Amino acid sequence: MPNTSAKAGKHGFPRGKQGRPVSCYLCRLRKLRCSREHPCSNCNTRGIKCSLYGGDDDDSFPPSGSSAPSHASPVVEARNTDASLFSDILERLERLENVLSTQTALLQNSDPSHSPRHSREWQTNTSPVPTSLIQLPRQPTQHHLAGDVKRLEQVSTSHPSKSFTSLGSIVFRVRPPPPSTGPKTSEHTFHSSGGQNSDQLVFGIWLPCRSEAESLVEQYLNNVSYIHHIVHPPRVRNEVAKLYTDLESQCQPELGSAILFLSLLASVTYLLDTEDSDTELSPTVTEASEETLSWIRITLTVLNQLQSSSLCSLQSLQAIIITSFLVGNIEGIAQRFRTLIATALATARELGLHRIDHGEGTETTEPPAQDMVDVEVGRRVWWHLTATDWLLTRYSGPAAGVYTVHPNHMNVKKPQNIDDDDLHVDGLARNKAVSVPTAMSYFLQRIRLAEICRKAVDHASLWSANLRGANYSNIVFIDTELTVFSNALPWFFALDNEGSDRFFQLTSQQESTIKVQRYLINTTLHTQRCVLHLPYFARCRETCAYAYSRDVCLDAARSIVQAELLIERDMLPFTKVRLKLSASLYGLFVANIIFFLEASFHKVSEWPNGLRSTTKEAFRLLMEAKRSSSMAAKLCETLCHISEKNKVSLPILHAQNSPCDYTSTLATGALEDMNTSHGVAEGREQNQFSMNDWADSYSSCEGQDLFDPLAWAQSIGAFEEYQYL
């Protein structure tokens, strides 16, 4: 057999020890695995001419018949394989299209009241990303088909069904304007049948007249929205206007816009100050409370209908967040609140908000936002939920020490520090400095605080129930992070008076908004510091190693009271309703408990005048909160009971003629008005936390001059469920 310098490979490329490479030029350049056939699979896929040396000719390859007649067979076989794959993809595509069309027809026929508007909404909210909105590189036809098949397969894995819908259908009607005299009706719903030939139940909802609705929306945007700024005011106004236009035209409105409006009604009603209303038809405190609960129940009912029908939209997600805010303030961090937050996170992921900045080709059930308003509002919504998830890890309960949103599982930029007027469909204004007050200033500071809470959770067993197993150096480390955060707050959020002379630069609405947000961020921040050090403060009597915790607790408690006094001095509309927020109540609770522990360690007569004055203000605020909070009344009752039992002198302040006219007395003197045996017996049945809840904390104090504050302070976990962030 004659010797040759290069032998032919089994797929057509010549092999040789010296001269000839075994892979084509492209595979060597890109470091790809070459199939060693002519043309190779990599070059064939990319539409590039295959050659050994990158030239324009094919002289580097041997003739197809020089080595063996089998040289051409791999190419033909590969082409046949591509044709077979192409045919298979077409067959799968046709089969999936038939399934999808059948499914759509069944859904439309299952509900007689299914209007064309609903059909479009379902298709928008459950269809894959439109091809026109995705910028894909040019690829061979079979790769385009493979992408279409993949998206259709994603749709085919979801089968929304009307069978799980609890209500037949929801109908909205506009209530006529209320009469000038006479009582207002508080009934907001009605029920009827679907018609003579239908046994379907119709759930009807009465909405306020258009003028009243527009007024309520403005109240929300001016007095509530800055607490959780997750909406774009111009969009909200337009959606409410469109809602009423549809109702006036006898058209069924979009369910997402309707449920968002319902949540706004509940929110405004909850934070309504009935004392400042001059109209004769203004509701009393009891009526406002009942109306709030009524709107919340209606909103939750419609939300359940929305989830059953697999209709999800950004508006419905915003409604879930607003409703969870109300439920959290009414019930605390209970199961219903946690369920709403979990539902909101799941809905946000369905909408693709967790990867809104991921780029092209996102695999979500919602098309990407078509303008910058949707993008920026989506970021606000996602980061609000993320911050809430991280902040909840700091409080006792099932969610303690656990968060569900991991930074590595999201790709969302933080919202920009801009005002709503700077947000346009075609783009955003330039991001402003942190020192410039905007509508997003508080929102961004809340995110920073939440990141510290997440960092604290990541530090091992910091929140372990076993206090002695916690590493005190970790406590100091997290406190340092909180201190740095406090010192870095912009001038308009600082509690000192250094920036007070600069408020004249703001409009009246901006000034009131900033002052409320200053109160909220400082109350939340210093409550975190108190809770962080409170167990060690209770043990500082055992060892001086925890003296730092005592100093931090007293300083943070002073800051909480200072924030309360500032918002009280400003006399804003928010001032009278602030204690309806569980975050405000919780901060006031913790501050009073810290002062109580300090009184158990040191006689009040030995306190500095400043601390004594701050303590008096704290107890005055707590006693005033009794009028609007049963929990505040129970805490006052419990503090007085323990003070009397253990002979702890405590400055209790009670109002006589006005909120500012009060006198100082000892706890034993105030018990005659607050803690009669008859009143305590009745309170045990009506309040969630009875005296029995505290029995274990002070039962061992019988016969002692001073009770052990460690066990009592650990019962602070009972109050932690009443904090919402």
XYZ file of C-alpha atoms in Angstrom:
725
model
C 0.000 0.000 0.000
C 1.569 3.318 -0.955
C 2.423 5.761 1.772
C 0.566 9.057 1.822
C 1.276 12.156 3.795
C -2.328 12.447 4.869
C -5.078 9.890 5.133
C -8.701 10.680 4.667
C -10.825 10.870 7.820
C -13.942 8.817 8.053
C -16.122 11.921 7.481
C -14.162 13.476 4.674
C -11.497 15.641 6.416
C -7.931 14.500 5.737
C -5.878 13.478 8.735
C -2.179 14.049 9.023
C 0.498 14.320 11.681
C 2.088 17.497 10.392
C 0.528 19.518 7.619
C -3.229 19.282 7.714
C -5.483 20.223 10.675
C -8.294 17.911 11.678
C -10.890 20.695 12.211
C -12.075 23.409 9.879
C -10.977 27.028 10.193
C -14.170 28.269 11.941
C -14.142 25.519 14.580
C -10.485 26.147 15.349
C -11.089 29.911 15.554
C -14.177 29.627 17.782
C -12.844 26.566 19.649
C -15.846 24.494 18.643
C -16.097 20.768 18.274
C -15.905 20.084 14.551
C -17.880 17.212 13.008
C -15.004 16.750 10.499
C -17.296 16.559 7.514
C -17.561 18.906 4.553
C -19.311 21.178 5.293
C -19.221 20.672 9.064
C -22.365 21.126 11.178
C -21.142 24.386 12.753
C -20.488 26.063 9.408
C -23.722 24.676 7.982
C -25.752 26.125 10.883
C -24.176 29.563 10.525
C -24.383 29.632 6.759
C -20.593 30.027 6.466
C -18.446 28.383 3.822
C -16.476 25.582 5.418
C -12.740 25.407 4.693
C -9.616 24.263 6.445
C -7.639 27.509 6.121
C -10.332 30.186 5.782
C -9.790 30.711 2.046
C -12.393 31.201 -0.651
C -11.552 27.988 -2.466
C -12.017 24.390 -1.483
C -8.605 23.203 -2.630
C -7.750 22.282 0.919
C -10.367 19.506 0.832
C -9.855 16.385 -1.206
C -12.255 15.643 -4.024
C -15.390 13.937 -2.927
C -14.452 10.743 -4.688
C -10.708 10.631 -3.994
C -10.869 8.834 -0.681
C -14.043 6.843 -0.664
C -17.489 7.092 -2.063
C -18.770 7.406 1.483
C -17.431 10.968 1.740
C -20.639 12.530 0.436
C -22.978 10.286 2.340
C -22.630 12.077 5.718
C -23.633 15.359 4.094
C -26.648 13.830 2.444
C -27.500 12.073 5.688
C -27.223 15.354 7.609
C -29.442 17.111 5.106
C -31.983 14.342 5.378
C -31.820 14.663 9.158
C -32.485 18.423 8.922
C -35.456 17.791 6.652
C -36.820 15.226 9.069
C -36.391 17.631 11.976
C -38.068 20.394 9.992
C -41.045 18.161 9.246
C -41.304 17.069 12.870
C -41.306 20.672 14.092
C -44.047 21.602 11.642
C -46.140 18.682 12.832
C -45.717 19.624 16.500
C -46.486 23.258 15.722
C -49.732 22.366 13.971
C -50.772 20.056 16.817
C -50.150 22.702 19.483
C -51.974 25.379 17.509
C -55.010 23.115 17.333
C -54.886 22.512 21.078
C -54.575 26.236 21.770
C -57.459 27.210 19.490
C -59.691 24.520 21.005
C -58.834 25.673 24.521
C -59.605 29.303 23.688
C -62.952 28.376 22.166
C -63.912 26.333 25.230
C -63.080 29.204 27.555
C -65.124 31.659 25.536
C -68.127 29.340 25.365
C -68.019 28.388 29.074
C -69.109 31.882 30.197
C -72.120 33.403 28.413
C -71.250 36.828 29.780
C -67.758 36.613 28.348
C -67.461 39.887 26.456
C -64.941 40.681 23.712
C -63.156 42.895 26.239
C -62.664 39.917 28.538
C -61.467 37.823 25.649
C -58.819 40.374 24.783
C -57.798 40.658 28.444
C -57.342 36.909 28.802
C -55.332 36.721 25.630
C -53.133 39.584 26.754
C -52.505 38.194 30.185
C -51.931 34.542 29.314
C -50.359 34.635 25.880
C -46.625 34.339 25.343
C -44.472 37.307 24.494
C -45.466 38.662 21.061
C -42.826 38.142 18.415
C -43.039 41.794 17.397
C -41.840 42.873 20.844
C -38.784 40.620 20.842
C -35.664 41.505 18.900
C -34.208 38.143 17.925
C -31.142 37.616 15.745
C -31.637 36.235 12.278
C -31.653 32.465 12.365
C -32.586 29.646 10.013
C -36.284 28.910 9.623
C -36.200 25.790 11.757
C -34.780 27.757 14.699
C -37.595 30.313 14.421
C -40.054 27.451 14.474
C -38.328 25.907 17.471
C -38.779 29.179 19.363
C -42.459 29.314 18.415
C -42.940 25.751 19.563
C -41.256 26.507 22.863
C -43.566 29.437 23.537
C -46.618 27.416 22.551
C -45.536 24.615 24.856
C -45.354 27.117 27.710
C -48.932 28.160 27.006
C -50.077 24.554 26.716
C -48.833 23.790 30.243
C -51.399 26.235 31.688
C -55.103 25.457 31.440
C -57.177 28.224 33.073
C -60.633 27.009 33.965
C -63.828 28.779 34.950
C -64.871 25.760 37.004
C -63.055 27.025 40.100
C -64.713 30.439 40.039
C -66.722 30.907 43.207
C -68.982 33.597 41.751
C -70.867 33.438 38.499
C -70.035 36.949 37.390
C -69.377 40.384 38.816
C -71.393 43.413 37.812
C -70.585 47.018 38.688
C -73.213 49.711 38.974
C -72.932 53.412 39.815
C -74.964 54.457 42.811
C -76.978 57.663 42.373
C -75.711 60.693 44.326
C -76.775 60.598 47.999
C -79.698 62.789 49.064
C -78.957 66.121 50.673
C -80.745 65.002 53.834
C -81.289 61.670 55.461
C -78.960 58.781 56.294
C -76.532 57.342 53.808
C -76.844 53.690 52.913
C -73.838 51.558 53.761
C -74.804 48.615 51.548
C -72.276 48.263 48.715
C -73.328 44.932 47.181
C -76.374 43.265 45.700
C -77.140 39.805 44.351
C -79.293 38.700 41.449
C -79.696 35.812 39.058
C -78.196 35.677 35.605
C -81.600 35.669 33.880
C -84.585 33.456 33.222
C -82.603 30.885 31.290
C -79.593 30.923 33.592
C -79.067 29.793 37.154
C -75.822 31.746 37.362
C -75.380 33.991 40.401
C -74.534 37.635 39.750
C -72.523 39.475 42.392
C -73.232 43.186 42.078
C -71.174 46.045 43.498
C -72.394 49.601 43.968
C -69.734 52.198 43.205
C -69.923 55.858 44.260
C -70.950 58.456 41.714
C -68.292 59.801 39.385
C -67.689 63.107 41.173
C -67.320 61.382 44.529
C -65.010 58.774 43.016
C -62.726 61.436 41.560
C -62.610 63.185 44.931
C -61.718 59.934 46.725
C -58.969 59.185 44.212
C -57.424 62.607 44.820
C -57.581 61.997 48.571
C -55.694 58.757 48.091
C -53.040 60.298 45.856
C -52.496 63.247 48.213
C -52.808 61.607 51.638
C -52.107 57.878 51.300
C -50.062 57.081 48.209
C -46.774 58.369 49.635
C -46.853 55.614 52.285
C -46.477 52.962 49.559
C -45.845 54.755 46.279
C -46.588 51.947 43.829
C -48.906 53.774 41.428
C -48.486 56.475 38.807
C -51.053 59.209 39.588
C -51.863 60.176 35.964
C -52.439 56.516 35.104
C -54.724 56.023 38.115
C -56.823 59.039 37.165
C -57.111 57.822 33.577
C -58.079 54.299 34.621
C -60.789 55.521 36.980
C -62.118 57.855 34.282
C -62.177 54.970 31.798
C -63.885 52.783 34.404
C -66.786 55.204 34.710
C -66.900 55.817 30.971
C -67.369 52.085 30.436
C -70.076 51.942 33.091
C -71.919 54.885 31.553
C -71.722 53.148 28.165
C -73.248 49.962 29.636
C -69.964 48.102 29.059
C -68.355 45.709 31.478
C -65.198 47.450 32.779
C -61.793 45.870 33.033
C -61.591 43.867 36.229
C -58.041 45.013 37.021
C -58.970 48.694 36.990
C -62.125 48.030 39.001
C -60.345 46.120 41.741
C -57.648 48.784 41.990
C -60.351 51.394 42.509
C -61.999 49.224 45.194
C -58.722 48.990 47.108
C -58.317 52.773 46.903
C -61.800 53.207 48.384
C -60.953 50.916 51.294
C -57.638 52.674 51.922
C -59.101 56.188 51.908
C -61.969 55.121 54.166
C -59.566 53.528 56.651
C -57.411 56.650 56.982
C -60.351 59.053 56.966
C -60.315 61.651 59.745
C -63.980 61.894 60.666
C -63.384 64.691 63.193
C -62.247 67.174 60.551
C -65.209 66.578 58.251
C -67.761 69.412 58.300
C -70.526 67.730 56.325
C -73.607 66.445 58.061
C -73.383 63.183 56.156
C -69.829 62.439 57.280
C -69.583 59.006 58.904
C -68.858 58.513 62.562
C -65.826 56.546 63.717
C -67.900 53.377 63.986
C -69.511 53.898 60.586
C -66.141 54.581 58.956
C -64.722 51.406 60.494
C -67.653 49.324 59.260
C -67.409 50.846 55.798
C -63.687 50.121 55.651
C -64.264 46.476 56.523
C -67.043 46.312 53.940
C -64.806 47.614 51.144
C -61.996 45.269 52.208
C -64.344 42.268 52.105
C -65.552 43.289 48.652
C -61.984 43.750 47.420
C -60.929 40.339 48.745
C -63.972 38.744 47.102
C -63.154 40.249 43.724
C -59.501 39.287 44.165
C -60.570 35.699 44.697
C -62.639 35.875 41.516
C -59.682 37.359 39.671
C -57.332 34.573 40.749
C -59.898 31.888 39.922
C -60.220 33.169 36.372
C -56.423 33.430 35.928
C -56.645 37.107 35.051
C -53.588 38.928 36.309
C -52.516 42.461 35.585
C -50.393 45.171 37.099
C -53.524 46.891 38.412
C -54.683 43.776 40.246
C -51.213 43.384 41.755
C -51.303 46.962 43.009
C -54.719 46.239 44.530
C -53.336 43.217 46.396
C -50.535 45.333 47.871
C -52.889 48.110 48.990
C -55.276 45.560 50.520
C -52.433 43.823 52.349
C -51.446 47.195 53.809
C -54.933 47.567 55.281
C -55.126 43.990 56.534
C -51.693 44.328 58.135
C -52.760 47.429 60.022
C -56.036 45.895 61.190
C -54.940 42.332 62.015
C -51.184 42.661 62.295
C -48.743 40.249 60.672
C -51.210 37.407 60.805
C -51.845 34.596 58.351
C -54.124 36.638 56.100
C -51.483 39.343 55.713
C -48.703 36.854 54.968
C -50.934 35.091 52.440
C -51.631 38.343 50.614
C -47.914 39.161 50.433
C -47.160 35.665 49.115
C -49.943 36.020 46.548
C -48.584 39.392 45.477
C -45.095 37.950 44.991
C -46.459 35.033 42.966
C -48.496 37.410 40.802
C -45.472 39.654 40.300
C -43.458 36.687 39.050
C -46.299 35.696 36.722
C -46.104 39.190 35.271
C -42.338 38.885 34.924
C -41.544 41.777 37.244
C -38.708 39.842 38.876
C -36.788 39.997 35.583
C -38.090 43.194 34.092
C -34.510 44.303 33.301
C -33.359 40.876 32.166
C -33.515 41.882 28.530
C -34.900 40.138 25.505
C -36.459 36.725 25.437
C -38.061 36.687 28.889
C -40.306 33.701 29.447
C -43.322 35.149 31.253
C -47.073 35.065 30.853
C -47.085 38.836 30.318
C -45.594 40.774 27.443
C -42.829 43.168 28.389
C -43.831 46.710 29.239
C -44.367 48.832 26.172
C -43.405 52.181 27.698
C -41.182 53.522 30.435
C -44.107 54.258 32.751
C -44.966 50.557 32.901
C -41.305 49.675 33.383
C -40.724 52.116 36.227
C -44.011 51.319 37.977
C -43.156 47.633 37.653
C -39.838 48.290 39.399
C -41.611 50.164 42.177
C -44.076 47.336 42.715
C -41.398 44.639 42.745
C -39.060 46.501 45.080
C -41.907 47.334 47.453
C -42.708 43.626 47.752
C -39.032 42.728 48.062
C -38.438 45.274 50.827
C -41.554 44.083 52.664
C -40.370 40.479 52.412
C -36.960 41.373 53.872
C -38.359 43.604 56.617
C -40.747 40.898 57.797
C -37.805 38.663 58.659
C -37.130 40.820 61.707
C -40.351 40.015 63.528
C -41.546 36.963 65.368
C -43.806 34.460 63.710
C -43.528 31.907 60.910
C -41.672 34.379 58.675
C -39.024 35.244 61.271
C -35.516 34.917 59.869
C -36.716 33.737 56.441
C -37.096 35.665 53.197
C -38.406 34.376 49.882
C -36.918 36.895 47.434
C -33.243 36.181 46.839
C -31.125 38.876 45.173
C -29.660 36.301 42.778
C -33.126 35.314 41.589
C -34.145 38.714 40.284
C -32.918 41.215 37.733
C -34.647 44.478 38.532
C -33.035 47.873 38.787
C -34.002 50.047 41.713
C -36.525 52.786 40.938
C -35.091 56.169 40.129
C -35.210 59.101 42.506
C -37.576 61.180 40.413
C -41.003 62.754 40.766
C -44.050 61.444 38.972
C -44.030 64.456 36.656
C -40.610 63.332 35.408
C -41.966 59.941 34.356
C -43.038 59.824 30.711
C -44.000 57.131 28.251
C -40.989 57.718 26.012
C -38.360 57.985 28.733
C -37.277 59.077 32.196
C -35.772 62.251 33.491
C -32.273 62.210 34.882
C -31.926 60.483 38.244
C -31.734 63.071 41.020
C -29.335 63.106 43.938
C -30.344 61.529 47.244
C -30.279 64.959 48.874
C -33.077 66.158 46.582
C -36.536 65.353 48.001
C -38.786 63.525 45.548
C -41.846 61.304 45.641
C -39.492 58.294 45.774
C -37.162 59.444 48.577
C -38.887 57.491 51.351
C -39.363 54.489 49.065
C -35.622 54.232 48.365
C -34.647 54.692 52.028
C -37.045 51.899 52.945
C -35.261 49.630 50.475
C -31.908 50.455 52.092
C -33.272 49.615 55.524
C -34.689 46.341 54.189
C -31.279 45.405 52.790
C -29.790 45.780 56.272
C -32.495 43.498 57.653
C -31.680 40.915 54.994
C -28.013 41.170 55.862
C -28.901 40.588 59.504
C -30.783 37.408 58.623
C -27.816 36.164 56.630
C -25.676 36.400 59.770
C -26.410 32.883 60.977
C -28.578 32.381 64.063
C -28.941 36.031 64.945
C -32.664 35.699 65.568
C -32.496 32.385 67.372
C -35.007 31.905 70.150
C -32.104 30.825 72.342
C -30.785 34.217 73.380
C -27.597 32.878 74.921
C -26.659 31.231 71.647
C -26.624 34.487 69.733
C -23.317 36.161 68.989
C -23.304 39.601 70.586
C -20.698 40.825 68.125
C -23.227 40.231 65.358
C -25.727 42.358 67.270
C -23.212 45.180 67.468
C -22.360 44.772 63.779
C -25.990 45.104 62.671
C -26.477 48.038 65.028
C -23.488 49.719 63.400
C -25.133 49.240 60.011
C -28.324 50.833 61.331
C -26.356 53.717 62.841
C -24.581 54.391 59.552
C -27.945 54.312 57.805
C -29.372 56.784 60.328
C -26.459 59.177 59.945
C -26.697 59.015 56.148
C -30.355 60.008 55.984
C -30.866 63.134 53.847
C -31.482 66.430 55.608
C -35.253 66.342 55.145
C -35.520 62.995 56.995
C -33.279 63.960 59.930
C -34.946 64.396 63.331
C -32.767 67.356 64.288
C -33.611 70.898 63.292
C -30.627 71.456 61.010
C -32.713 71.227 57.843
C -35.930 72.772 59.128
C -35.066 76.161 57.619
C -34.873 74.554 54.163
C -38.470 73.338 54.042
C -39.541 76.694 52.620
C -38.086 75.503 49.303
C -40.872 72.922 49.035
C -44.515 73.324 48.164
C -47.130 72.846 50.865
C -48.006 69.358 49.597
C -44.342 68.345 49.349
C -43.610 69.611 52.841
C -46.462 67.678 54.458
C -45.516 64.534 52.527
C -41.851 64.746 53.532
C -42.726 65.297 57.200
C -44.946 62.212 57.279
C -42.273 60.143 55.559
C -39.662 61.454 58.021
C -41.877 60.194 60.821
C -42.352 56.773 59.196
C -38.709 56.074 58.370
C -37.428 57.156 61.787
C -40.101 55.231 63.678
C -39.279 52.093 61.717
C -35.519 52.555 62.040
C -35.384 53.187 65.782
C -37.941 50.476 66.510
C -35.557 48.085 64.771
C -32.723 49.204 67.034
C -34.880 48.810 70.151
C -35.989 45.292 69.258
C -32.416 44.356 68.352
C -31.043 45.283 71.796
C -34.083 44.792 74.033
C -33.245 41.240 75.231
C -29.734 42.371 76.194
C -31.041 45.500 77.870
C -33.173 43.247 80.064
C -30.001 41.366 81.064
C -27.762 44.353 81.667
C -28.458 44.018 85.398
C -26.669 40.659 85.320
C -23.505 41.888 83.629
C -22.062 45.198 82.500
C -21.130 43.622 79.151
C -24.520 44.663 77.823
C -24.393 48.274 78.997
C -24.097 49.306 75.355
C -27.497 47.751 74.634
C -29.055 49.786 77.444
C -27.664 53.014 75.993
C -28.863 52.125 72.497
C -32.360 51.224 73.697
C -32.780 54.466 75.637
C -31.442 56.546 72.749
C -33.678 54.802 70.201
C -36.725 55.121 72.478
C -36.053 58.865 72.783
C -35.913 59.109 68.985
C -39.268 57.328 68.659
C -40.870 59.790 71.076
C -39.164 62.705 69.314
C -40.633 61.599 65.981
C -44.076 61.406 67.615
C -43.748 64.904 69.055
C -42.609 66.346 65.722
C -45.560 64.922 63.798
C -47.873 66.039 66.605
C -46.478 69.564 66.452
C -46.931 69.781 62.680
C -50.694 69.113 63.011
C -50.993 67.512 59.581
C -54.067 65.553 58.458
C -51.975 62.431 59.031
C -51.339 63.357 62.675
C -54.730 62.267 63.989
C -54.814 58.983 62.078
C -51.172 57.935 62.452
C -51.920 55.509 65.281
C -54.123 53.546 62.904
C -50.831 52.330 61.441
C -49.580 49.328 63.380
C -45.985 50.474 62.792
C -46.687 53.642 64.778
C -48.397 51.757 67.597
C -45.654 49.177 67.769
C -42.911 51.799 68.032
C -44.825 53.533 70.812
C -45.292 50.196 72.603
C -41.592 49.357 72.463
C -40.513 52.813 73.674
C -42.821 52.593 76.699
C -41.636 49.087 77.540
C -38.020 50.271 77.478
C -38.801 53.147 79.830
C -40.658 50.701 82.058
C -37.608 48.424 82.231
C -35.405 51.402 83.045
C -37.781 52.306 85.872
C -37.484 48.770 87.194
C -33.692 49.139 87.350
C -33.435 52.707 88.627
C -35.833 54.882 90.573
C -37.527 57.539 88.477
C -36.479 60.191 90.985
C -32.850 59.460 90.079
C -33.382 59.923 86.347
C -32.058 62.954 84.470
C -34.689 65.586 83.777
C -34.517 64.998 80.028
C -35.200 61.265 80.318
C -37.990 61.866 82.809
C -39.655 64.392 80.500
C -39.369 62.068 77.501
C -40.883 59.212 79.498
C -43.839 61.367 80.513
C -44.487 62.235 76.877
C -44.269 58.575 75.891
C -46.883 57.551 78.452
C -49.116 60.478 77.511
C -49.050 59.413 73.870
C -49.777 55.829 74.844
C -52.764 56.802 76.971
C -54.148 58.990 74.187
C -53.821 56.027 71.845
C -56.228 54.086 74.059
C -59.121 55.910 72.435
C -58.377 54.420 69.024
C -56.638 51.143 69.900
C -57.688 48.304 72.173
C -54.084 47.081 72.125
C -52.879 50.415 73.529
C -55.497 50.176 76.281
C -54.369 46.653 77.131
C -50.718 47.697 77.283
C -51.539 50.582 79.647
C -53.530 48.204 81.804
C -50.726 45.648 81.876
C -48.009 48.180 82.668
C -50.026 49.574 85.558
C -50.811 46.104 86.884
C -47.169 45.026 86.875
C -46.054 48.363 88.335
C -48.441 48.011 91.256
C -47.574 44.362 91.793
C -43.828 45.013 91.895
C -43.858 48.493 93.427
C -42.275 50.143 90.399
C -42.788 53.916 90.356
C -43.771 55.037 86.885
C -44.882 58.458 85.589
C -48.322 57.898 84.081
C -49.868 60.888 82.329
C -53.590 61.172 81.809
C -55.527 63.897 80.041
C -57.991 65.997 82.001
C -59.402 68.881 79.969
C -57.371 68.651 76.774
C -54.609 66.517 75.242
C -52.069 69.096 76.394
C -53.454 69.477 79.939
C -52.137 66.594 81.928
C -50.547 65.912 85.303
C -47.947 63.449 86.461
C -48.773 60.743 88.910
C -47.518 57.355 89.983
C -48.815 54.141 88.538
C -50.472 53.220 91.808
C -52.510 56.418 91.695
C -53.643 55.897 88.129
C -54.878 52.383 88.724
C -58.116 53.624 90.240
C -59.183 54.997 86.846
C -57.672 52.335 84.584
C -57.513 48.941 86.214
C -60.583 48.078 88.237
C -61.111 44.396 88.757
C -64.406 44.538 86.887
C -62.819 46.113 83.819
C -60.001 43.584 83.730
C -62.431 40.687 83.867
C -64.374 42.029 80.900
C -61.248 42.732 78.878
C -60.104 39.136 79.063
C -62.858 37.986 76.752
C -62.706 40.834 74.240
C -58.963 41.301 73.663
C -56.556 38.965 72.008
C -53.937 39.393 74.734
C -55.406 38.870 78.212
C -53.659 39.095 81.538
C -53.087 35.356 81.345
C -50.701 35.984 78.452
C -48.461 37.856 80.846
C -48.884 35.517 83.808
C -45.732 33.548 83.099
C -43.761 36.774 82.874
C -44.425 37.982 86.384
C -45.804 34.972 88.273
C -42.373 34.367 89.775
C -42.289 37.886 91.209
C -44.524 37.177 94.213
C -42.915 38.441 97.400
C -40.119 40.245 95.577
C -39.488 43.970 95.631
C -38.519 43.949 91.935
C -39.602 41.522 89.209
C -37.238 39.865 86.753
C -37.489 41.920 83.528
C -35.753 39.354 81.315
C -38.676 36.953 81.085
C -41.114 39.838 80.848
C -39.147 41.557 78.074
C -39.040 38.352 76.057
C -42.833 38.507 75.882
C -42.334 41.458 73.541
C -42.771 38.877 70.806
C -46.507 38.980 71.454
C -46.573 42.602 70.350
C -44.269 42.071 67.389
C -47.166 40.668 65.387
C -48.655 44.155 65.345
C -45.921 45.718 63.230
C -46.405 46.333 59.515
C -43.772 47.858 57.254
